[in-house]
XYZ file of C-alpha atoms in Angstrom:
419
model
C -4.010 -15.714 -32.063
C -4.396 -12.715 -29.767
C -2.938 -9.314 -30.609
C -4.203 -7.429 -27.554
C -3.910 -3.645 -27.332
C -5.836 -2.914 -24.122
C -5.955 -4.522 -20.664
C -8.890 -6.709 -19.547
C -11.690 -5.552 -17.273
C -10.052 -7.661 -14.590
C -6.765 -9.540 -14.476
C -6.879 -13.296 -14.073
C -8.865 -16.179 -15.505
C -11.443 -15.061 -18.064
C -14.740 -16.686 -19.018
C -13.049 -18.639 -21.821
C -10.533 -20.137 -19.382
C -7.622 -18.091 -20.677
C -5.581 -15.875 -18.389
C -5.438 -12.162 -19.174
C -3.039 -9.700 -17.594
C -1.923 -6.401 -19.048
C -1.573 -6.844 -22.810
C -0.842 -10.564 -22.503
C -3.101 -13.576 -22.804
C -1.962 -16.987 -21.604
C -3.520 -20.244 -22.705
C -4.956 -22.481 -19.962
C -3.016 -25.504 -18.759
C -5.291 -28.425 -18.113
C -5.174 -29.611 -14.510
C -2.500 -27.098 -13.481
C -3.354 -24.070 -11.360
C 0.153 -23.278 -10.132
C 1.398 -21.251 -13.071
C -0.651 -18.098 -12.428
C -0.487 -16.075 -9.226
C -2.884 -13.147 -9.192
C -1.136 -11.601 -6.171
C 1.957 -11.037 -8.313
C 0.195 -8.681 -10.739
C 1.671 -5.730 -8.854
C 5.126 -7.334 -9.066
C 4.846 -7.622 -12.836
C 3.346 -4.137 -13.241
C 6.241 -2.650 -11.274
C 8.742 -4.657 -13.315
C 7.278 -3.446 -16.613
C 7.564 0.156 -15.441
C 11.077 -0.402 -14.048
C 12.386 -1.863 -17.318
C 10.881 0.987 -19.335
C 12.498 3.562 -17.062
C 15.813 1.691 -16.922
C 16.075 1.544 -20.719
C 16.238 5.344 -20.934
C 17.789 6.010 -17.506
C 20.908 3.933 -18.236
C 21.807 6.208 -21.159
C 22.104 9.148 -18.778
C 23.896 7.294 -15.971
C 27.084 5.661 -17.208
C 28.834 2.959 -15.166
C 32.124 4.185 -13.661
C 35.337 4.012 -15.635
C 36.337 4.523 -19.238
C 34.674 1.304 -20.399
C 31.386 2.290 -18.773
C 31.390 5.712 -20.398
C 32.223 4.207 -23.790
C 29.393 1.705 -23.385
C 26.899 4.461 -22.618
C 28.026 6.581 -25.557
C 27.596 3.575 -27.835
C 24.071 3.034 -26.506
C 23.190 6.655 -27.233
C 24.441 6.332 -30.810
C 22.863 2.979 -31.659
C 19.795 3.159 -29.388
C 20.120 -0.598 -29.022
C 17.279 -2.163 -27.057
C 17.360 -4.342 -23.964
C 18.208 -8.031 -24.040
C 16.366 -9.889 -21.285
C 16.646 -13.350 -19.748
C 13.782 -14.668 -17.636
C 15.266 -17.622 -15.813
C 12.145 -19.382 -14.488
C 9.306 -18.297 -16.723
C 6.642 -20.996 -16.094
C 3.897 -19.927 -18.531
C 5.961 -17.032 -19.896
C 3.376 -14.450 -18.845
C 5.953 -11.973 -17.537
C 8.058 -12.146 -20.698
C 5.010 -11.816 -22.932
C 4.198 -8.623 -21.073
C 7.792 -7.436 -21.453
C 7.730 -7.947 -25.220
C 4.421 -6.118 -25.603
C 4.778 -3.391 -22.964
C 8.486 -2.505 -22.710
C 9.647 0.028 -25.281
C 12.848 -0.589 -27.229
C 13.178 -4.249 -26.321
C 15.623 -6.116 -28.535
C 15.307 -9.750 -27.487
C 13.947 -11.913 -24.660
C 14.975 -15.460 -23.790
C 12.087 -17.125 -21.946
C 13.428 -20.122 -20.053
C 12.131 -22.921 -17.875
C 13.593 -26.206 -16.699
C 10.314 -28.083 -17.120
C 9.792 -29.404 -20.657
C 6.013 -28.991 -20.553
C 6.435 -25.414 -19.357
C 8.839 -24.704 -22.232
C 6.292 -26.087 -24.711
C 3.616 -23.932 -23.135
C 5.879 -20.879 -23.428
C 6.255 -21.526 -27.158
C 2.485 -21.797 -27.515
C 1.905 -18.580 -25.568
C 4.480 -16.628 -27.573
C 2.828 -17.781 -30.784
C -0.644 -17.069 -29.396
C 0.375 -13.482 -28.586
C 1.784 -12.913 -32.103
C 5.356 -12.468 -30.869
C 7.964 -13.287 -33.551
C 10.921 -15.526 -32.744
C 13.287 -12.661 -33.514
C 11.916 -10.842 -30.455
C 11.357 -13.711 -28.017
C 12.493 -17.320 -27.953
C 11.487 -20.159 -25.666
C 14.305 -22.005 -23.934
C 14.282 -25.366 -22.157
C 17.395 -25.526 -19.977
C 18.830 -25.368 -16.489
C 18.972 -21.610 -15.948
C 22.114 -21.844 -13.791
C 24.038 -23.630 -16.538
C 22.607 -21.291 -19.144
C 23.821 -18.221 -17.266
C 27.199 -19.765 -16.483
C 27.782 -20.526 -20.175
C 26.567 -17.160 -21.491
C 29.033 -14.618 -20.152
C 27.895 -10.981 -20.153
C 25.032 -11.852 -22.487
C 22.080 -9.888 -21.088
C 21.161 -6.342 -20.112
C 18.437 -7.585 -17.754
C 18.126 -10.860 -15.860
C 14.873 -11.559 -14.030
C 14.941 -14.085 -11.189
C 11.535 -14.867 -9.721
C 11.730 -18.353 -8.202
C 9.435 -20.081 -5.780
C 11.394 -19.471 -2.572
C 14.943 -18.148 -2.443
C 16.878 -16.707 -5.374
C 20.251 -17.332 -3.705
C 21.188 -20.449 -5.774
C 20.908 -18.403 -8.972
C 22.883 -15.294 -8.014
C 26.330 -16.493 -9.098
C 25.076 -17.442 -12.539
C 23.141 -14.205 -12.942
C 26.151 -12.092 -12.010
C 28.203 -13.995 -14.566
C 25.702 -13.372 -17.348
C 24.571 -9.778 -16.793
C 26.475 -7.074 -18.663
C 28.339 -4.119 -17.213
C 25.695 -1.586 -16.219
C 22.965 -4.217 -16.506
C 20.003 -4.856 -14.240
C 19.165 -7.749 -11.939
C 15.507 -8.091 -10.948
C 15.390 -10.492 -7.998
C 12.424 -11.811 -6.032
C 12.573 -13.895 -2.853
C 9.471 -15.348 -1.212
C 11.082 -17.153 1.743
C 10.040 -14.446 4.190
C 10.000 -16.828 7.162
C 13.710 -17.481 6.621
C 14.632 -13.848 5.995
C 12.663 -12.667 9.036
C 14.551 -14.794 11.543
C 12.499 -17.970 11.953
C 15.259 -20.228 10.602
C 18.653 -18.768 11.470
C 20.688 -21.647 10.066
C 18.893 -21.599 6.719
C 19.149 -17.812 6.495
C 22.904 -17.978 6.971
C 23.660 -20.591 4.335
C 21.340 -18.939 1.819
C 22.217 -15.290 2.345
C 25.449 -15.256 4.336
C 23.854 -13.511 7.313
C 21.341 -14.009 10.104
C 18.251 -12.092 11.198
C 17.353 -11.638 14.871
C 13.659 -11.414 15.699
C 12.817 -7.717 15.464
C 10.131 -5.379 14.160
C 12.409 -4.131 11.387
C 12.558 -7.676 9.974
C 11.190 -6.748 6.533
C 13.794 -4.054 5.973
C 16.509 -6.378 7.254
C 15.281 -9.034 4.813
C 15.980 -6.673 1.916
C 19.405 -5.881 3.340
C 20.255 -9.576 3.671
C 19.253 -10.104 0.036
C 21.444 -7.203 -1.060
C 24.299 -8.556 1.062
C 24.074 -11.892 -0.754
C 24.019 -10.162 -4.157
C 26.872 -7.774 -3.329
C 29.029 -10.613 -1.965
C 28.498 -12.697 -5.095
C 29.262 -9.643 -7.243
C 32.410 -8.839 -5.288
C 33.877 -12.246 -6.095
C 33.806 -11.146 -9.735
C 35.224 -7.683 -9.012
C 31.796 -6.250 -9.635
C 29.787 -3.893 -7.448
C 26.071 -3.266 -7.094
C 23.915 -0.152 -7.077
C 20.448 -0.870 -5.619
C 17.943 1.098 -7.700
C 14.740 0.040 -5.942
C 14.159 -2.374 -3.044
C 10.612 -3.324 -2.113
C 8.966 -5.347 0.629
C 5.479 -6.236 -0.581
C 2.934 -8.628 0.924
C 4.761 -11.952 1.361
C 7.743 -11.341 -0.924
C 10.743 -9.082 -1.504
C 11.735 -7.595 -4.843
C 14.962 -5.722 -5.607
C 16.173 -4.013 -8.778
C 19.963 -3.866 -8.703
C 22.398 -2.425 -11.221
C 25.657 -4.346 -11.647
C 28.851 -2.487 -12.553
C 32.410 -3.600 -13.273
C 34.357 -1.645 -10.668
C 37.162 -3.161 -8.556
C 37.469 0.243 -6.857
C 33.880 0.132 -5.614
C 34.424 -3.450 -4.480
C 36.960 -2.038 -2.024
C 34.144 -0.171 -0.293
C 31.962 -3.263 0.082
C 33.116 -3.833 3.667
C 32.084 -0.276 4.565
C 28.583 -1.002 3.238
C 28.374 -4.205 5.282
C 27.614 -4.250 9.000
C 27.140 -6.582 11.915
C 24.023 -6.055 14.004
C 23.506 -6.057 17.764
C 19.924 -6.384 19.012
C 18.588 -6.359 22.561
C 16.232 -9.245 23.313
C 14.174 -7.161 25.773
C 13.712 -3.822 24.029
C 14.080 -2.279 20.571
C 17.621 -0.992 21.045
C 19.914 -2.028 18.221
C 23.240 -0.948 16.808
C 24.955 -1.510 13.474
C 28.713 -1.918 13.348
C 30.244 -1.462 9.856
C 33.076 -3.820 9.025
C 35.242 -0.990 7.682
C 35.395 2.776 7.388
C 34.082 4.374 4.216
C 36.307 6.765 2.338
C 35.017 10.309 2.847
C 36.119 13.931 2.927
C 37.190 13.550 6.558
C 39.458 10.617 5.791
C 40.295 11.189 2.133
C 43.602 9.333 2.422
C 41.987 6.243 3.899
C 42.410 3.101 1.848
C 39.174 1.290 0.944
C 38.367 -1.500 3.363
C 40.347 -0.107 6.312
C 39.104 -1.892 9.426
C 37.426 0.221 12.065
C 39.712 -1.063 14.802
C 42.730 0.419 13.042
C 41.247 3.904 13.317
C 39.536 4.100 16.664
C 36.708 1.592 16.269
C 34.543 1.201 19.363
C 34.111 -1.976 21.382
C 30.516 -3.259 21.308
C 28.687 -3.163 24.650
C 28.285 -6.360 26.663
C 24.677 -5.583 27.587
C 21.950 -3.293 26.302
C 22.779 0.322 27.276
C 19.059 1.065 27.743
C 17.667 -1.857 29.747
C 20.801 -3.938 30.506
C 19.233 -6.826 28.621
C 21.049 -9.578 26.772
C 22.300 -8.805 23.263
C 22.170 -11.078 20.243
C 24.154 -10.645 17.051
C 22.781 -10.612 13.512
C 24.062 -9.950 10.034
C 26.298 -9.235 8.328
C 23.912 -7.259 6.166
C 24.001 -4.530 3.528
C 23.825 -1.061 5.093
C 24.326 0.974 1.941
C 21.390 2.671 0.191
C 18.273 0.640 -0.602
C 17.290 2.876 -3.512
C 18.760 5.222 -6.099
C 17.061 8.611 -5.809
C 17.331 9.466 -9.514
C 15.865 6.121 -10.595
C 12.986 6.313 -8.104
C 12.320 9.893 -9.206
C 12.192 8.796 -12.855
C 9.727 6.010 -12.020
C 7.641 8.387 -9.934
C 7.504 10.885 -12.797
C 6.289 8.181 -15.174
C 3.543 7.158 -12.741
C 2.320 10.697 -11.985
C 0.753 11.966 -15.219
C -2.597 10.190 -15.520
C -3.086 10.650 -19.270
C 0.565 10.074 -20.178
C 0.904 6.856 -18.207
C -2.314 5.385 -19.616
C -1.231 6.048 -23.188
C 2.387 4.970 -22.733
C 1.773 1.951 -20.494
C -1.699 0.632 -21.341
C -0.998 -2.778 -19.795
C -0.290 -1.544 -16.260
C -3.406 -1.625 -14.090
C -2.127 -1.219 -10.504
C -1.225 2.461 -10.945
C -2.637 3.611 -7.614
C -0.578 1.109 -5.637
C 2.521 1.648 -7.799
C 2.413 5.422 -7.390
C 1.666 5.212 -3.666
C 4.538 2.832 -3.007
C 7.005 4.875 -5.068
C 5.929 8.013 -3.213
C 6.563 6.276 0.111
C 9.966 5.062 -1.118
C 10.950 8.559 -2.272
C 10.319 9.902 1.243
C 12.651 7.444 2.984
C 15.766 8.965 4.514
C 18.986 7.708 2.913
C 21.748 6.532 5.204
C 19.435 5.527 8.064
C 19.262 1.727 8.056
C 16.714 -0.147 10.177
C 13.755 1.350 11.944
C 12.042 1.781 15.278
C 8.322 1.414 15.901
C 6.402 3.901 18.012
C 4.828 1.296 20.281
C 8.249 -0.249 20.860
C 9.767 3.087 21.865
C 6.854 3.869 24.169
C 7.178 0.490 25.873
C 10.870 1.148 26.591
C 10.175 4.539 28.174
C 6.871 3.377 29.712
C 5.241 6.469 28.243
C 1.643 6.623 26.980
C 1.242 6.121 23.257
C 0.460 9.049 20.969
C -0.496 9.551 17.302
C 2.378 8.716 14.978
C 2.147 11.967 13.017
C 2.254 14.001 16.225
C 5.359 12.106 17.325
C 7.023 12.710 13.944
C 6.208 16.428 14.042
C 7.677 16.703 17.533
C 10.954 15.146 16.391
C 11.064 17.431 13.339
C 10.478 20.494 15.528
C 13.392 19.369 17.698
C 15.650 19.422 14.635
C 15.677 15.724 13.753
C 15.008 14.178 10.360
C 12.265 11.567 10.358
C 10.929 9.187 7.748
C 9.185 5.849 7.502
C 9.828 2.504 5.843
C 7.630 2.090 2.772
C 6.042 -1.102 4.094
C 5.168 0.545 7.402
C 4.390 4.213 6.655
């Protein structure tokens, strides 16, 4: 048995063959080296912090509507903890960390389709002194499990090997109003435009080859999630969207709101990209309701109110245009949620005492700082070398270029993966 209260000197395989990470210890699996991925330590550290912040943040940010407000008031009164479903748990390392490092956690279902993995999960839960009332091992098809457990969980964590798209419908059926989806996709080659056909049938959109491919990958993921949610008259609120190393990770709140579903088309755009230069243009499918058009019905097509005709060739270099998308062009992050996470990661003494299992604080804080500086409402990016090649101008330091734009009255930011 291992009741660990402090993190190891280094994450990973220890001298005794066991795997240590955070406050969790996982028993070795003879002849199997697939179950532990050291690169994903940052993913799990970020997830532990996100769940801790979400547990308190949700009590101050009610889902829209009377039912959402009533739900939040009930949470404040009862202080009921989070119920979590990890769909593809493998060794159960992530869930063990959740049970030991997430405050006010009510129950975790740790699932895997493989019978040996499920047995190993049971052994690891027992080894880490986690009672069955807090966490239970499950051996089932996660899609069927989620389809047969309607509105059962506050948090559903999808971290498959490859694409999460096959699991989205089930997850959106099983997550509660105001709940959280934590979704990872590792098929970056598909999301970055190397396999257009595969990208379309997985995510419902395509990605042209471009230097903003990592941001577009996140937006294609969010498009797939929002489309699946819309079929259930549910809407999404992206809280945090990250492009890290070889994978993409999004934290998305799901709300029951047919009204917000009506604005889904306004948050979805087609993309035109020049094949010769970096010029691109996004064309929303509908007009958003705003102060200027307060009487506009949600989902009104642009063409009905003066929508523009897309150009036949690139307006900069007259090059050929290719089409991509549709993709999500709403916000990638929620400012209040990112701010709450950033606050938790700022105080050195506080964070060490409150989250003793998190070890990648420097990277977590740096990435959250970069995210907090991104401009909202400015989807897709340009690169400096790409702009200079279009104008045939000599390159210059990036910070100098940014300062020049700011002095000219423009707002400038970066994408967190490419600061």
